[in-house]
Amino acid sequence: MGRRPLLDRAGVLDAALALADESGLGAVTMHAVATRLGVTPMALYRHVGDKAALLDGLVERLLGEVELPPVELTWADRLVAMARDLRRTGHRHPAVFPLLLARPAATDEAARVRDAVLHTLAEMGMESEEVAQTERLVSTAVLGFTVSEVSGRFRNHPQSVIDADFERLLTLLRGFVEPPSPGSGPAAQFG
Amino acid sequence: MGRRPLLDRAGVLDAALALADESGLGAVTMHAVATRLGVTPMALYRHVGDKAALLDGLVERLLGEVELPPVELTWADRLVAMARDLRRTGHRHPAVFPLLLARPAATDEAARVRDAVLHTLAEMGMESEEVAQTERLVSTAVLGFTVSEVSGRFRNHPQSVIDADFERLLTLLRGFVEPPSPGSGPAAQFG
DNA sequence: ACCTGAACACCGTTCAAGT
DNA sequence: ACCTGAACACCGTTCAAGT
């Protein structure tokens, strides 16, 4: 029998992601990933293409970790659940997460998350043109906040303040996708 | 008289920013900046510290370009004007702009822009605790959108769609900082 | 004070070679 | 098919040396 290959794509991505989580994106070099796998740098190229493709693979990995919420929840609760889970993913992988802001949701895993949001927004009877725009703005807000947080923009604030900011963002998000209807909006308080 | 130095900090930053604008952040290497200035890489260190400090300098440069709006404008118009100008700065310097999401507004130029927003929000009688939070969320939304745009996340969309998205964001921003008051909010249209 | 030259430990990537 | 070894053109950064 032919001897089993030492490497495969999944293993290379595992090693690269571990390196990124432990020591930052700068630690993800072909040399370092190879060393961690007990192999020479050139052995990686067959499995992950080149360095840029390796980073693309890491982004896919992160998106694959995002859980879609149970359909039993109301659509508003589902959006909030996805926002929270996306943020948690950022916390687990702070070095790789900022890359999400740099590429369109073109891969399968990216489409999976985005389509879940689109589907949820469509359920509430939003026009299809507005659905797409709303998804982009909501995703941008959640990604922008989380990237800021994991990249260090909020490093001078205690975690409690950052958490409160995010809760405020979620409240705004609810109000945004759920425009005040008669009897349920903020204006009702002043009736 | 002693001969004039070949280099100064401003000149080094000029060269580095030009390189970033023309060929991306990856083109900003100590070697390339030095070559552009007709000097060896080591000559730069005296003027800009090291590579990380050089990038900090570029961020300062970008923030310094952001114009503060005339005080004659209403506070809502001032916020919108600052958002637009921040986005324009991103368009001029797409390679450097994403770095804004990675550091707190700790430098003088960063504080200048942030304080202008804080001051504007305070003018409308917002409580000081809420002012700070609102500033963070508004800045995050505008930065997150612009970084997405200049980093390529929206590259599959025509510019007209991206522009419309931003206008929508500005409308939301207005509604966010200017909560509907009796007679002026959206509800007034249905009176 | 300011810049250079040589050097060091790294990078990503290629190519031909081994098994 | 899969991995290695040698090599190339780069990186950032230090150090001692020149003026």
CSV table of C-alpha atoms (C1' of nucleotides) in Angstrom, one decimal:
chain,number,residue,atom,x,y,z
A,1,MET,CA,0.0,0.0,0.0
A,2,GLY,CA,1.1,3.6,-0.7
A,3,ARG,CA,2.2,5.3,2.5
A,4,ARG,CA,-0.3,7.9,3.8
A,5,PRO,CA,0.5,11.5,2.9
A,6,LEU,CA,1.9,13.5,5.8
A,7,LEU,CA,-0.4,16.5,5.1
A,8,ASP,CA,-3.8,17.5,3.9
A,9,ARG,CA,-5.5,20.8,3.5
A,10,ALA,CA,-7.5,20.5,6.7
A,11,GLY,CA,-4.4,19.8,8.7
A,12,VAL,CA,-2.6,22.7,7.3
A,13,LEU,CA,-5.5,25.1,8.0
A,14,ASP,CA,-5.7,23.7,11.6
A,15,ALA,CA,-2.0,24.5,12.2
A,16,ALA,CA,-2.3,27.9,10.6
A,17,LEU,CA,-5.4,28.8,12.6
A,18,ALA,CA,-3.8,27.6,15.8
A,19,LEU,CA,-0.7,29.8,15.1
A,20,ALA,CA,-2.9,32.8,14.3
A,21,ASP,CA,-4.9,32.4,17.6
A,22,GLU,CA,-1.8,32.0,19.7
A,23,SER,CA,0.5,34.5,18.2
A,24,GLY,CA,-1.3,36.7,15.7
A,25,LEU,CA,-1.5,36.9,11.9
A,26,GLY,CA,2.1,37.9,11.7
A,27,ALA,CA,3.1,34.5,13.1
A,28,VAL,CA,1.3,32.7,10.2
A,29,THR,CA,4.2,32.2,7.8
A,30,MET,CA,4.7,29.3,5.5
A,31,HIS,CA,7.9,28.5,7.4
A,32,ALA,CA,6.1,28.5,10.8
A,33,VAL,CA,3.1,26.5,9.7
A,34,ALA,CA,5.4,24.0,8.1
A,35,THR,CA,7.6,23.7,11.2
A,36,ARG,CA,4.6,23.1,13.4
A,37,LEU,CA,3.7,20.2,11.1
A,38,GLY,CA,7.2,18.9,11.0
A,39,VAL,CA,7.6,19.5,7.3
A,40,THR,CA,9.4,21.9,4.9
A,41,PRO,CA,7.6,25.1,3.8
A,42,MET,CA,7.4,23.9,0.2
A,43,ALA,CA,5.4,20.8,1.2
A,44,LEU,CA,2.4,23.2,2.0
A,45,TYR,CA,2.0,24.5,-1.5
A,46,ARG,CA,0.5,21.4,-2.9
A,47,HIS,CA,-2.3,21.5,-0.3
A,48,VAL,CA,-3.2,25.2,0.1
A,49,GLY,CA,-2.0,26.9,-3.0
A,50,ASP,CA,0.0,29.9,-1.8
A,51,LYS,CA,-0.1,32.2,1.2
A,52,ALA,CA,-3.1,34.2,0.0
A,53,ALA,CA,-5.1,31.1,-0.5
A,54,LEU,CA,-4.1,29.9,2.9
A,55,LEU,CA,-5.6,33.1,4.4
A,56,ASP,CA,-8.7,32.6,2.3
A,57,GLY,CA,-8.9,29.1,3.9
A,58,LEU,CA,-8.7,30.6,7.4
A,59,VAL,CA,-11.6,33.0,6.6
A,60,GLU,CA,-13.7,30.0,5.4
A,61,ARG,CA,-12.9,28.2,8.6
A,62,LEU,CA,-14.2,31.1,10.7
A,63,LEU,CA,-17.4,31.4,8.8
A,64,GLY,CA,-17.9,27.7,9.1
A,65,GLU,CA,-17.9,28.1,12.8
A,66,VAL,CA,-20.9,30.5,12.8
A,67,GLU,CA,-23.9,28.7,14.0
A,68,LEU,CA,-27.3,29.4,12.5
A,69,PRO,CA,-30.0,30.0,15.1
A,70,PRO,CA,-33.0,27.6,15.5
A,71,VAL,CA,-35.9,28.4,13.3
A,72,GLU,CA,-38.2,28.4,16.3
A,73,LEU,CA,-37.0,31.9,17.3
A,74,THR,CA,-38.8,35.0,16.0
A,75,TRP,CA,-36.9,36.6,13.1
A,76,ALA,CA,-35.7,39.4,15.3
A,77,ASP,CA,-34.3,37.0,17.9
A,78,ARG,CA,-32.6,35.1,15.1
A,79,LEU,CA,-30.8,38.2,13.8
A,80,VAL,CA,-29.7,39.0,17.3
A,81,ALA,CA,-28.5,35.4,17.8
A,82,MET,CA,-26.5,35.5,14.6
A,83,ALA,CA,-24.9,38.8,15.6
A,84,ARG,CA,-23.9,37.4,18.9
A,85,ASP,CA,-22.5,34.3,17.4
A,86,LEU,CA,-20.5,36.3,14.8
A,87,ARG,CA,-19.0,38.3,17.6
A,88,ARG,CA,-18.1,35.2,19.6
A,89,THR,CA,-16.3,33.9,16.5
A,90,GLY,CA,-14.3,37.1,16.5
A,91,HIS,CA,-13.4,36.6,20.1
A,92,ARG,CA,-12.2,33.1,19.4
A,93,HIS,CA,-10.1,34.2,16.4
A,94,PRO,CA,-9.2,37.8,16.8
A,95,ALA,CA,-6.3,37.8,14.4
A,96,VAL,CA,-8.1,36.3,11.5
A,97,PHE,CA,-11.5,38.0,12.0
A,98,PRO,CA,-10.6,41.4,10.5
A,99,LEU,CA,-10.1,39.7,7.1
A,100,LEU,CA,-13.9,39.3,6.9
A,101,LEU,CA,-14.1,43.0,6.2
A,102,ALA,CA,-11.9,42.7,3.2
A,103,ARG,CA,-13.7,40.2,0.9
A,104,PRO,CA,-17.2,39.7,-0.4
A,105,ALA,CA,-19.4,36.9,0.8
A,106,ALA,CA,-18.5,34.9,-2.3
A,107,THR,CA,-17.6,31.5,-0.9
A,108,ASP,CA,-20.0,28.8,0.2
A,109,GLU,CA,-19.6,29.3,3.9
A,110,ALA,CA,-19.9,33.1,3.5
A,111,ALA,CA,-23.1,32.7,1.5
A,112,ARG,CA,-24.5,30.3,4.1
A,113,VAL,CA,-24.4,33.0,6.8
A,114,ARG,CA,-25.4,35.8,4.6
A,115,ASP,CA,-28.3,33.9,3.1
A,116,ALA,CA,-29.6,33.1,6.6
A,117,VAL,CA,-29.8,36.8,7.3
A,118,LEU,CA,-31.4,37.6,3.9
A,119,HIS,CA,-34.0,34.8,4.4
A,120,THR,CA,-34.8,36.1,7.9
A,121,LEU,CA,-35.3,39.7,6.6
A,122,ALA,CA,-37.4,38.5,3.7
A,123,GLU,CA,-39.7,36.7,6.2
A,124,MET,CA,-40.8,39.9,7.7
A,125,GLY,CA,-42.2,41.0,4.3
A,126,MET,CA,-39.4,43.5,3.5
A,127,GLU,CA,-39.1,44.3,-0.2
A,128,SER,CA,-36.3,42.3,-1.9
A,129,GLU,CA,-34.4,45.4,-2.9
A,130,GLU,CA,-34.4,46.6,0.7
A,131,VAL,CA,-33.6,43.2,2.1
A,132,ALA,CA,-30.2,43.2,0.3
A,133,GLN,CA,-29.3,46.7,1.5
A,134,THR,CA,-30.4,46.0,5.0
A,135,GLU,CA,-28.3,42.9,5.2
A,136,ARG,CA,-25.3,44.8,4.0
A,137,LEU,CA,-25.7,47.5,6.6
A,138,VAL,CA,-26.5,45.1,9.5
A,139,SER,CA,-23.5,42.9,8.6
A,140,THR,CA,-21.3,46.0,8.3
A,141,ALA,CA,-22.3,47.3,11.7
A,142,VAL,CA,-21.8,43.9,13.5
A,143,LEU,CA,-18.5,43.2,11.6
A,144,GLY,CA,-17.3,46.7,12.1
A,145,PHE,CA,-17.9,46.6,15.8
A,146,THR,CA,-16.3,43.2,16.3
A,147,VAL,CA,-13.3,44.0,14.2
A,148,SER,CA,-12.8,47.2,16.1
A,149,GLU,CA,-13.0,45.3,19.4
A,150,VAL,CA,-10.7,42.4,18.5
A,151,SER,CA,-8.2,44.7,16.7
A,152,GLY,CA,-7.8,46.9,19.7
A,153,ARG,CA,-9.6,50.1,18.9
A,154,PHE,CA,-11.5,49.8,22.2
A,155,ARG,CA,-8.6,48.6,24.2
A,156,ASN,CA,-8.8,51.7,26.5
A,157,HIS,CA,-12.3,50.7,27.7
A,158,PRO,CA,-13.2,48.1,30.2
A,159,GLN,CA,-14.9,45.0,28.9
A,160,SER,CA,-18.1,46.0,30.6
A,161,VAL,CA,-18.4,49.2,28.5
A,162,ILE,CA,-17.7,47.3,25.3
A,163,ASP,CA,-20.3,44.7,26.2
A,164,ALA,CA,-22.8,47.5,26.9
A,165,ASP,CA,-22.0,49.1,23.6
A,166,PHE,CA,-22.7,45.9,21.8
A,167,GLU,CA,-26.0,45.5,23.6
A,168,ARG,CA,-27.0,49.0,22.5
A,169,LEU,CA,-26.1,48.1,19.0
A,170,LEU,CA,-28.3,45.0,19.1
A,171,THR,CA,-31.2,47.2,20.5
A,172,LEU,CA,-30.7,49.6,17.6
A,173,LEU,CA,-30.6,46.7,15.2
A,174,ARG,CA,-33.9,45.5,16.5
A,175,GLY,CA,-35.4,48.9,16.1
A,176,PHE,CA,-34.0,49.2,12.6
A,177,VAL,CA,-35.4,46.0,11.2
A,178,GLU,CA,-38.6,46.3,13.2
A,179,PRO,CA,-39.9,49.8,12.4
A,180,PRO,CA,-42.3,51.0,15.1
A,181,SER,CA,-45.8,49.9,14.3
A,182,PRO,CA,-48.9,51.5,15.9
A,183,GLY,CA,-49.1,50.4,19.5
A,184,SER,CA,-45.7,48.8,19.7
A,185,GLY,CA,-43.2,51.6,18.8
A,186,PRO,CA,-41.5,54.1,21.1
A,187,ALA,CA,-44.2,56.6,20.4
A,188,ALA,CA,-46.7,54.4,22.2
A,189,GLN,CA,-45.1,55.3,25.5
A,190,PHE,CA,-46.1,58.9,25.1
A,191,GLY,CA,-49.7,58.2,24.1
B,1,MET,CA,27.3,75.8,7.8
B,2,GLY,CA,26.3,72.2,8.3
B,3,ARG,CA,24.8,70.7,5.2
B,4,ARG,CA,21.0,70.3,5.3
B,5,PRO,CA,19.8,66.7,6.2
B,6,LEU,CA,18.5,64.7,3.3
B,7,LEU,CA,15.5,63.5,5.2
B,8,ASP,CA,12.9,64.6,7.7
B,9,ARG,CA,9.9,62.8,9.2
B,10,ALA,CA,7.4,64.6,7.0
B,11,GLY,CA,9.3,63.6,3.9
B,12,VAL,CA,9.5,60.0,4.9
B,13,LEU,CA,5.7,59.9,5.6
B,14,ASP,CA,5.0,61.6,2.3
B,15,ALA,CA,7.0,58.9,0.4
B,16,ALA,CA,5.4,56.1,2.4
B,17,LEU,CA,1.8,57.4,1.9
B,18,ALA,CA,2.4,57.9,-1.8
B,19,LEU,CA,3.7,54.3,-2.1
B,20,ALA,CA,0.6,53.0,-0.1
B,21,ASP,CA,-1.8,55.0,-2.3
B,22,GLU,CA,-0.1,53.8,-5.5
B,23,SER,CA,0.6,50.2,-4.7
B,24,GLY,CA,-1.0,49.1,-1.5
B,25,LEU,CA,0.2,48.6,2.1
B,26,GLY,CA,2.4,45.7,1.0
B,27,ALA,CA,4.5,48.1,-1.1
B,28,VAL,CA,5.3,50.1,2.0
B,29,THR,CA,8.6,48.5,3.0
B,30,MET,CA,11.6,50.3,4.5
B,31,HIS,CA,13.6,49.4,1.4
B,32,ALA,CA,11.0,50.8,-1.0
B,33,VAL,CA,10.4,54.0,1.0
B,34,ALA,CA,14.2,54.5,1.2
B,35,THR,CA,14.7,53.8,-2.5
B,36,ARG,CA,12.0,56.4,-3.4
B,37,LEU,CA,13.9,58.9,-1.3
B,38,GLY,CA,17.3,58.0,-2.8
B,39,VAL,CA,18.6,56.7,0.5
B,40,THR,CA,19.4,53.5,2.3
B,41,PRO,CA,16.7,51.8,4.5
B,42,MET,CA,18.7,52.4,7.6
B,43,ALA,CA,18.6,56.2,7.1
B,44,LEU,CA,14.8,56.1,7.8
B,45,TYR,CA,15.1,54.8,11.4
B,46,ARG,CA,16.4,58.0,12.8
B,47,HIS,CA,13.3,59.9,11.5
B,48,VAL,CA,10.4,57.5,12.0
B,49,GLY,CA,11.5,55.0,14.6
B,50,ASP,CA,10.7,51.6,13.1
B,51,LYS,CA,8.1,50.2,10.7
B,52,ALA,CA,5.3,50.1,13.2
B,53,ALA,CA,5.9,53.8,14.0
B,54,LEU,CA,5.9,54.6,10.3
B,55,LEU,CA,2.4,53.1,10.0
B,56,ASP,CA,1.3,55.0,13.0
B,57,GLY,CA,2.5,58.1,11.3
B,58,LEU,CA,0.5,57.3,8.2
B,59,VAL,CA,-2.7,56.9,10.3
B,60,GLU,CA,-2.0,60.3,11.8
B,61,ARG,CA,-1.6,61.7,8.4
B,62,LEU,CA,-5.0,60.4,7.3
B,63,LEU,CA,-6.8,61.8,10.4
B,64,GLY,CA,-5.1,65.1,9.9
B,65,GLU,CA,-6.8,65.3,6.5
B,66,VAL,CA,-10.3,65.1,7.9
B,67,GLU,CA,-11.9,68.5,7.8
B,68,LEU,CA,-14.1,69.7,10.6
B,69,PRO,CA,-17.4,71.2,9.4
B,70,PRO,CA,-18.3,74.8,9.8
B,71,VAL,CA,-20.0,75.6,13.1
B,72,GLU,CA,-22.8,77.3,11.3
B,73,LEU,CA,-24.3,74.0,10.4
B,74,THR,CA,-26.9,72.3,12.6
B,75,TRP,CA,-25.4,69.5,14.7
B,76,ALA,CA,-27.1,66.8,12.6
B,77,ASP,CA,-25.6,68.3,9.4
B,78,ARG,CA,-22.2,68.5,11.1
B,79,LEU,CA,-22.3,64.8,11.9
B,80,VAL,CA,-23.2,64.0,8.4
B,81,ALA,CA,-20.5,66.2,7.0
B,82,MET,CA,-17.9,64.6,9.2
B,83,ALA,CA,-19.1,61.1,8.1
B,84,ARG,CA,-18.8,62.1,4.4
B,85,ASP,CA,-15.4,63.6,4.9
B,86,LEU,CA,-14.2,60.5,6.7
B,87,ARG,CA,-15.4,58.4,3.9
B,88,ARG,CA,-13.7,60.6,1.3
B,89,THR,CA,-10.5,60.2,3.2
B,90,GLY,CA,-10.9,56.5,2.9
B,91,HIS,CA,-11.3,56.8,-0.8
B,92,ARG,CA,-8.1,58.8,-1.1
B,93,HIS,CA,-6.1,56.4,1.0
B,94,PRO,CA,-7.7,52.9,0.7
B,95,ALA,CA,-4.6,51.0,1.7
B,96,VAL,CA,-4.0,52.9,5.0
B,97,PHE,CA,-7.6,53.6,6.0
B,98,PRO,CA,-8.3,50.1,7.5
B,99,LEU,CA,-5.7,50.7,10.1
B,100,LEU,CA,-8.1,53.2,11.7
B,101,LEU,CA,-10.1,50.3,13.0
B,102,ALA,CA,-7.2,48.8,14.8
B,103,ARG,CA,-6.2,51.6,17.3
B,104,PRO,CA,-7.9,53.8,19.8
B,105,ALA,CA,-8.2,57.5,19.1
B,106,ALA,CA,-5.3,58.2,21.4
B,107,THR,CA,-3.2,60.5,19.3
B,108,ASP,CA,-3.8,64.3,18.9
B,109,GLU,CA,-5.2,64.1,15.4
B,110,ALA,CA,-7.5,61.2,16.4
B,111,ALA,CA,-8.7,63.1,19.4
B,112,ARG,CA,-9.4,66.2,17.3
B,113,VAL,CA,-11.9,64.3,15.1
B,114,ARG,CA,-13.4,62.4,18.0
B,115,ASP,CA,-13.8,65.4,20.2
B,116,ALA,CA,-15.6,67.2,17.4
B,117,VAL,CA,-18.2,64.5,17.3
B,118,LEU,CA,-18.4,64.4,21.1
B,119,HIS,CA,-18.9,68.1,21.2
B,120,THR,CA,-21.6,68.0,18.6
B,121,LEU,CA,-23.5,65.3,20.4
B,122,ALA,CA,-23.2,67.1,23.7
B,123,GLU,CA,-24.7,70.2,22.1
B,124,MET,CA,-28.0,68.5,21.6
B,125,GLY,CA,-28.3,67.9,25.3
B,126,MET,CA,-27.4,64.2,25.4
B,127,GLU,CA,-26.2,62.9,28.7
B,128,SER,CA,-22.5,62.6,28.9
B,129,GLU,CA,-22.5,58.9,29.5
B,130,GLU,CA,-24.6,58.4,26.4
B,131,VAL,CA,-22.6,60.9,24.3
B,132,ALA,CA,-19.5,58.7,24.6
B,133,GLN,CA,-21.3,55.5,23.7
B,134,THR,CA,-23.1,57.1,20.8
B,135,GLU,CA,-19.8,58.5,19.4
B,136,ARG,CA,-18.3,55.0,19.5
B,137,LEU,CA,-21.2,53.4,17.7
B,138,VAL,CA,-21.5,56.2,15.1
B,139,SER,CA,-17.8,56.1,14.4
B,140,THR,CA,-17.8,52.3,14.3
B,141,ALA,CA,-20.6,52.3,11.7
B,142,VAL,CA,-19.0,54.9,9.5
B,143,LEU,CA,-15.5,53.4,9.8
B,144,GLY,CA,-16.8,49.9,9.3
B,145,PHE,CA,-18.7,50.8,6.2
B,146,THR,CA,-15.8,52.7,4.7
B,147,VAL,CA,-13.2,50.0,5.5
B,148,SER,CA,-15.5,47.4,3.9
B,149,GLU,CA,-15.8,49.5,0.9
B,150,VAL,CA,-12.1,50.4,0.4
B,151,SER,CA,-11.0,46.9,1.4
B,152,GLY,CA,-13.1,45.2,-1.3
B,153,ARG,CA,-16.0,43.7,0.6
B,154,PHE,CA,-18.4,45.4,-1.7
B,155,ARG,CA,-16.4,44.9,-4.9
B,156,ASN,CA,-19.2,42.9,-6.5
B,157,HIS,CA,-21.6,45.8,-6.3
B,158,PRO,CA,-21.8,48.8,-8.6
B,159,GLN,CA,-20.7,52.1,-7.1
B,160,SER,CA,-24.2,53.4,-7.3
B,161,VAL,CA,-25.4,50.7,-4.9
B,162,ILE,CA,-22.6,51.4,-2.5
B,163,ASP,CA,-23.3,55.1,-2.6
B,164,ALA,CA,-27.0,54.4,-1.9
B,165,ASP,CA,-26.1,52.2,1.0
B,166,PHE,CA,-24.0,55.0,2.5
B,167,GLU,CA,-26.8,57.5,2.1
B,168,ARG,CA,-29.1,55.1,3.9
B,169,LEU,CA,-26.6,54.8,6.7
B,170,LEU,CA,-26.5,58.6,7.0
B,171,THR,CA,-30.3,58.7,7.2
B,172,LEU,CA,-30.2,56.1,9.9
B,173,LEU,CA,-27.5,58.1,11.7
B,174,ARG,CA,-29.7,61.2,11.6
B,175,GLY,CA,-32.6,59.2,13.0
B,176,PHE,CA,-30.4,57.7,15.6
B,177,VAL,CA,-29.0,60.9,17.1
B,178,GLU,CA,-32.2,62.8,16.5
B,179,PRO,CA,-34.9,60.6,18.1
B,180,PRO,CA,-38.4,61.5,16.9
B,181,SER,CA,-39.9,64.3,18.9
B,182,PRO,CA,-43.6,65.3,18.9
B,183,GLY,CA,-44.4,67.0,15.6
B,184,SER,CA,-41.0,66.3,13.9
B,185,GLY,CA,-40.6,62.6,13.9
B,186,PRO,CA,-41.7,60.1,11.2
B,187,ALA,CA,-45.0,59.6,13.1
B,188,ALA,CA,-46.0,63.2,12.3
B,189,GLN,CA,-46.5,62.2,8.7
B,190,PHE,CA,-49.4,60.0,9.7
B,191,GLY,CA,-51.1,62.5,11.9
C,1,DA,C1',23.8,64.6,13.7
C,2,DC,C1',23.1,62.0,9.8
C,3,DC,C1',23.8,58.5,6.5
C,4,DT,C1',26.2,54.2,4.7
C,5,DG,C1',27.9,49.2,4.2
C,6,DA,C1',28.0,44.8,5.8
C,7,DA,C1',25.6,41.5,8.1
C,8,DC,C1',21.8,38.5,10.4
C,9,DA,C1',17.7,36.1,10.7
C,10,DC,C1',13.9,35.9,8.5
C,11,DC,C1',10.2,36.0,4.4
C,12,DG,C1',7.4,33.7,0.0
C,13,DT,C1',8.2,31.1,-3.9
C,14,DT,C1',10.7,28.5,-7.9
C,15,DC,C1',12.8,24.5,-9.5
C,16,DA,C1',14.9,20.2,-10.0
C,17,DA,C1',15.5,16.2,-7.6
C,18,DG,C1',14.3,12.3,-4.8
C,19,DT,C1',11.0,8.3,-3.4
D,1,DA,C1',1.7,11.8,-5.7
D,2,DC,C1',4.2,13.9,-2.2
D,3,DC,C1',8.0,15.8,0.1
D,4,DT,C1',12.9,17.7,0.2
D,5,DG,C1',17.2,20.7,-0.7
D,6,DA,C1',19.2,24.4,-2.7
D,7,DA,C1',18.5,28.7,-4.3
D,8,DC,C1',16.6,33.6,-5.3
D,9,DA,C1',14.9,38.0,-4.4
D,10,DC,C1',13.2,40.0,-0.9
D,11,DC,C1',12.0,41.6,4.3
D,12,DG,C1',13.1,44.5,9.1
D,13,DT,C1',16.7,45.6,12.0
D,14,DT,C1',21.5,45.8,14.4
D,15,DC,C1',26.0,47.5,14.5
D,16,DA,C1',30.1,49.7,13.6
D,17,DA,C1',32.0,52.9,10.7
D,18,DG,C1',32.4,57.1,8.1
D,19,DT,C1',31.7,62.4,7.6
